[in-house]
Amino acid sequence: MIEFRKMTTAAVTAVAMLACLGARAEAATCGSSGAGFETWKREFVGEAQAKGVGGASIAALMQANYASATVAADRSQHSFGLSLEQFLAKRGASTIVARGRSLKQSQGALFASIQQRYGVPPGPLIAIWGMETGFGSQRGNQNMLSSIATLAYDCRRSEFFTDQLYAALKLIDRGVLSGGTRGSMHGEVGQTQFMPKNILAYGTGNLDVAANALNSTANFLRAHGWRAGAGYQPGEANFAAIQAWNAAGVYQKAIALMGRQIDGGSAAAE
């Protein structure tokens, strides 16, 4: 009996060790250079197929390339460390405000319908639109899937971008995006730069169309607590929704400031 128990214990231990090794093998290994990217893709594809990801998106992922420009951009986001005045100057805030006031007038019906539906006034939406893409003129020319796959592989923020990658693959399977979709350095797409998870949650139609992108942005803000009629400057009720849009404090203050100026106020940089 004692010998049998020893054998049983050894067998259980061996099974447990194999299970642990199997669990480790399931997770694709991140890296810090392009050297391991192709191996990581093969490992990740195995995980994705086990989770039911479809053939179209798997095929697209296998064509993705290591995006060295995306990695470089992810490591050098220096503008978010500027003062508010410096940031506004660098991003061309005065131009955004001037163009934004004109767009508020020329597309008044669109912004009125958005405000009626979501409770979000034109100012902050137009400020986001101008800040993100220069009103659609600078949407990026990076391969969306390569950018997101690269950042999912890169060890720096692998967990966050792995979630974004699964969302992107789901959107490709649905035909919303494709393996050839172009976007900005981190995989943002459309007129106001949506990441894949936010497209799934808040997207309303083709985000390369300004009206759809602006409705989607208002939908995002409302989902993050925007209250119709409440203020959106720092310390006011709706500022938290702007904070949810972008984590950088200087960006948040810039959107609030430009939004007020577009909406007709005269907020000054602090």
Coordinates of C-alpha atoms in Angstrom, one line a residue:
M1 CA 0.0 0.0 0.0
I2 CA 2.8 2.4 0.9
E3 CA 4.5 1.8 -2.5
F4 CA 1.2 2.3 -4.4
R5 CA 0.7 5.5 -2.6
K6 CA 4.2 6.7 -3.5
M7 CA 3.5 5.8 -7.2
T8 CA 0.1 7.5 -7.1
T9 CA 1.6 10.7 -5.6
A10 CA 4.4 10.7 -8.2
A11 CA 1.8 10.2 -11.0
V12 CA -0.3 13.1 -9.7
T13 CA 2.7 15.3 -9.4
A14 CA 3.8 14.5 -13.0
V15 CA 0.3 15.3 -14.3
A16 CA 0.3 18.6 -12.4
M17 CA 3.7 19.5 -13.8
L18 CA 2.5 18.7 -17.4
A19 CA -0.6 20.8 -16.8
C20 CA 1.5 23.7 -15.7
L21 CA 3.8 23.4 -18.7
G22 CA 0.7 23.2 -20.9
A23 CA -0.7 26.3 -19.4
R24 CA 2.5 28.2 -19.9
A25 CA 2.7 27.0 -23.5
E26 CA -0.7 28.4 -24.2
A27 CA 0.4 32.0 -23.6
A28 CA 2.2 33.6 -26.5
T29 CA 5.6 34.9 -25.4
C30 CA 6.0 38.7 -25.6
G31 CA 9.3 40.3 -26.8
S32 CA 11.1 43.6 -27.1
S33 CA 12.4 43.4 -30.6
G34 CA 11.1 42.1 -34.0
A35 CA 13.2 38.9 -33.7
G36 CA 10.5 36.8 -32.0
F37 CA 7.4 38.3 -33.8
E38 CA 6.8 35.5 -36.3
T39 CA 7.0 32.9 -33.5
W40 CA 4.7 34.9 -31.3
K41 CA 2.2 35.2 -34.2
R42 CA 2.1 31.4 -34.6
E43 CA 1.6 30.9 -30.8
F44 CA -1.1 33.6 -30.7
V45 CA -2.9 32.1 -33.7
G46 CA -3.2 28.8 -31.8
E47 CA -4.7 30.7 -28.8
A48 CA -7.1 32.7 -31.1
Q49 CA -8.3 29.6 -32.9
A50 CA -9.0 27.9 -29.6
K51 CA -11.2 30.9 -28.7
G52 CA -13.2 30.7 -31.9
V53 CA -11.6 33.4 -33.9
G54 CA -12.5 33.0 -37.6
G55 CA -10.4 32.1 -40.6
A56 CA -10.6 35.5 -42.2
S57 CA -9.0 37.3 -39.3
I58 CA -6.5 34.6 -38.7
A59 CA -5.3 34.8 -42.3
A60 CA -5.1 38.6 -42.0
L61 CA -3.1 38.3 -38.8
M62 CA -0.6 35.9 -40.4
Q63 CA 0.1 38.7 -43.0
A64 CA 0.8 41.3 -40.3
N65 CA 4.3 42.7 -40.1
Y66 CA 6.3 43.9 -37.1
A67 CA 5.7 47.7 -37.0
S68 CA 9.0 49.2 -35.7
A69 CA 7.6 52.7 -36.3
T70 CA 4.7 51.9 -33.9
V71 CA 7.1 50.7 -31.2
A72 CA 9.2 53.8 -31.6
A73 CA 6.2 56.1 -31.4
D74 CA 4.9 54.2 -28.3
R75 CA 8.1 54.9 -26.5
S76 CA 8.4 58.6 -27.3
Q77 CA 5.1 60.3 -26.5
H78 CA 6.8 63.4 -25.2
S79 CA 4.1 65.9 -26.0
F80 CA 2.0 64.7 -23.1
G81 CA 4.7 66.0 -20.7
L82 CA 4.4 69.6 -22.0
S83 CA 2.7 72.4 -20.1
L84 CA -0.9 73.2 -21.2
E85 CA 0.3 76.3 -23.1
Q86 CA 3.1 74.4 -24.8
F87 CA 0.7 71.6 -25.7
L88 CA -1.9 73.9 -27.1
A89 CA 0.7 75.6 -29.2
K90 CA 2.2 72.4 -30.5
R91 CA -1.2 71.0 -31.4
G92 CA -2.4 74.2 -33.2
A93 CA -5.2 74.9 -30.8
S94 CA -6.0 78.4 -32.2
T95 CA -6.5 76.8 -35.7
I96 CA -8.6 74.1 -34.3
V97 CA -10.9 76.6 -32.5
A98 CA -11.2 78.8 -35.5
R99 CA -12.0 76.0 -37.8
G100 CA -14.2 74.4 -35.2
R101 CA -16.4 77.5 -34.8
S102 CA -16.9 77.5 -38.6
L103 CA -17.9 73.8 -38.6
K104 CA -20.3 74.3 -35.8
Q105 CA -22.1 76.8 -37.9
S106 CA -21.9 75.0 -41.3
Q107 CA -22.9 71.6 -39.8
G108 CA -25.3 73.0 -37.2
A109 CA -28.0 70.4 -38.0
L110 CA -25.7 67.5 -37.4
F111 CA -24.4 68.8 -34.1
A112 CA -28.0 69.7 -33.0
S113 CA -29.1 66.1 -33.7
I114 CA -26.1 64.7 -31.8
Q115 CA -26.8 66.9 -28.8
Q116 CA -30.4 66.0 -28.8
R117 CA -29.6 62.3 -28.9
Y118 CA -26.6 62.1 -26.5
G119 CA -26.6 65.4 -24.6
V120 CA -23.1 66.3 -25.8
P121 CA -22.7 69.9 -27.1
P122 CA -20.6 70.6 -30.2
G123 CA -17.6 72.1 -28.5
P124 CA -15.9 69.1 -27.0
L125 CA -16.8 66.9 -30.0
I126 CA -15.3 69.3 -32.4
A127 CA -12.2 69.8 -30.2
I128 CA -11.6 66.0 -30.1
W129 CA -12.2 65.8 -33.9
G130 CA -9.7 68.6 -34.6
M131 CA -7.1 67.3 -32.0
E132 CA -7.2 63.7 -33.2
T133 CA -7.1 64.0 -37.0
G134 CA -7.2 67.7 -38.0
F135 CA -10.9 67.2 -38.9
G136 CA -10.2 64.1 -40.8
S137 CA -7.2 65.2 -42.8
Q138 CA -4.6 63.2 -40.8
R139 CA -6.1 59.7 -40.0
G140 CA -2.8 57.9 -40.3
N141 CA -1.4 55.5 -42.9
Q142 CA -0.2 52.6 -40.8
N143 CA -1.6 49.1 -41.2
M144 CA -4.0 48.9 -38.3
L145 CA -3.6 45.1 -37.7
S146 CA 0.2 45.2 -37.8
S147 CA 0.3 48.1 -35.3
I148 CA -2.0 46.4 -32.8
A149 CA -0.4 43.0 -33.2
T150 CA 3.1 44.5 -32.7
L151 CA 2.0 46.2 -29.5
A152 CA 0.2 43.0 -28.3
Y153 CA 3.6 41.2 -28.8
D154 CA 5.7 44.0 -27.3
C155 CA 6.1 43.4 -23.6
R156 CA 5.6 47.0 -22.5
R157 CA 1.8 47.0 -22.7
S158 CA 1.0 43.5 -24.0
E159 CA -2.1 42.9 -21.9
F160 CA -3.9 46.1 -23.0
F161 CA -3.1 45.6 -26.7
T162 CA -3.9 41.8 -26.6
D163 CA -7.5 42.8 -25.7
Q164 CA -7.4 45.3 -28.6
L165 CA -6.1 42.7 -30.9
Y166 CA -8.9 40.2 -30.1
A167 CA -11.4 43.1 -30.7
A168 CA -9.7 43.9 -34.1
L169 CA -9.9 40.2 -35.1
K170 CA -13.6 40.1 -34.2
L171 CA -14.2 43.3 -36.3
I172 CA -12.4 41.7 -39.3
D173 CA -14.5 38.6 -39.0
R174 CA -17.6 40.8 -39.0
G175 CA -16.4 42.7 -42.0
V176 CA -16.3 46.0 -40.2
L177 CA -12.5 46.2 -40.6
S178 CA -10.1 44.4 -42.9
G179 CA -6.5 43.3 -42.8
G180 CA -5.7 46.3 -45.0
T181 CA -7.4 48.9 -42.8
R182 CA -5.1 51.9 -42.3
G183 CA -4.9 54.0 -39.1
S184 CA -2.6 55.8 -36.7
M185 CA 0.5 54.5 -35.0
H186 CA -1.3 52.6 -32.2
G187 CA -4.1 51.2 -34.5
E188 CA -6.6 54.0 -34.0
V189 CA -9.0 54.4 -36.9
G190 CA -11.5 56.9 -38.2
Q191 CA -12.1 60.6 -38.0
T192 CA -11.9 60.7 -34.2
Q193 CA -9.5 57.7 -33.8
F194 CA -11.2 54.8 -32.2
M195 CA -9.4 51.7 -30.9
P196 CA -11.1 48.3 -31.8
K197 CA -12.6 47.7 -28.3
N198 CA -14.3 51.1 -28.5
I199 CA -15.5 50.4 -32.0
L200 CA -17.2 47.3 -30.7
A201 CA -18.8 49.1 -27.8
Y202 CA -19.7 52.5 -29.1
G203 CA -19.2 52.6 -32.9
T204 CA -22.0 53.7 -35.1
G205 CA -21.2 52.9 -38.7
N206 CA -18.2 53.6 -40.8
L207 CA -15.9 55.8 -38.7
D208 CA -14.2 57.3 -41.7
V209 CA -17.5 59.2 -42.2
A210 CA -17.4 62.3 -40.0
A211 CA -21.1 62.1 -38.9
N212 CA -20.6 58.5 -37.8
A213 CA -17.4 59.2 -35.9
L214 CA -18.9 62.2 -34.1
N215 CA -22.0 60.2 -33.1
S216 CA -19.8 57.4 -31.9
T217 CA -17.7 59.8 -29.9
A218 CA -20.8 61.3 -28.3
N219 CA -22.0 57.8 -27.6
F220 CA -18.7 57.0 -25.8
L221 CA -18.9 60.2 -23.7
R222 CA -22.5 59.5 -22.7
A223 CA -21.6 55.9 -21.7
H224 CA -18.9 57.3 -19.5
G225 CA -21.2 59.5 -17.5
W226 CA -21.9 62.6 -19.6
R227 CA -24.9 64.5 -18.4
A228 CA -26.8 66.8 -20.6
G229 CA -26.5 70.5 -19.5
A230 CA -23.7 69.9 -17.0
G231 CA -20.3 71.6 -17.3
Y232 CA -17.2 69.9 -18.8
Q233 CA -14.4 72.0 -17.4
P234 CA -12.0 70.6 -14.8
G235 CA -13.9 70.1 -11.6
E236 CA -17.3 70.0 -13.3
A237 CA -19.5 66.9 -13.8
N238 CA -18.7 66.0 -17.4
F239 CA -14.9 66.4 -17.2
A240 CA -14.7 62.8 -16.1
A241 CA -16.1 61.7 -19.4
I242 CA -13.3 63.6 -21.2
Q243 CA -10.8 61.9 -18.9
A244 CA -12.1 58.6 -20.0
W245 CA -11.4 59.5 -23.6
N246 CA -7.7 60.1 -23.1
A247 CA -5.6 59.4 -20.0
A248 CA -3.2 62.4 -20.4
G249 CA -4.1 65.3 -18.2
V250 CA -2.8 67.9 -20.5
Y251 CA -4.9 66.5 -23.4
Q252 CA -8.0 66.5 -21.2
K253 CA -7.6 70.1 -20.2
A254 CA -6.9 71.1 -23.8
I255 CA -10.2 69.5 -25.0
A256 CA -12.1 71.2 -22.2
L257 CA -10.6 74.6 -23.0
M258 CA -11.0 74.4 -26.8
G259 CA -14.5 73.0 -26.4
R260 CA -15.6 76.0 -24.3
Q261 CA -14.0 78.4 -26.8
I262 CA -15.8 76.7 -29.7
D263 CA -19.0 76.7 -27.8
G264 CA -18.7 80.5 -27.3
G265 CA -16.9 80.8 -24.0
S266 CA -13.6 82.5 -23.3
A267 CA -11.7 80.0 -21.1
A268 CA -8.0 80.8 -20.8
A269 CA -5.2 78.4 -20.3
E270 CA -4.1 77.9 -16.7

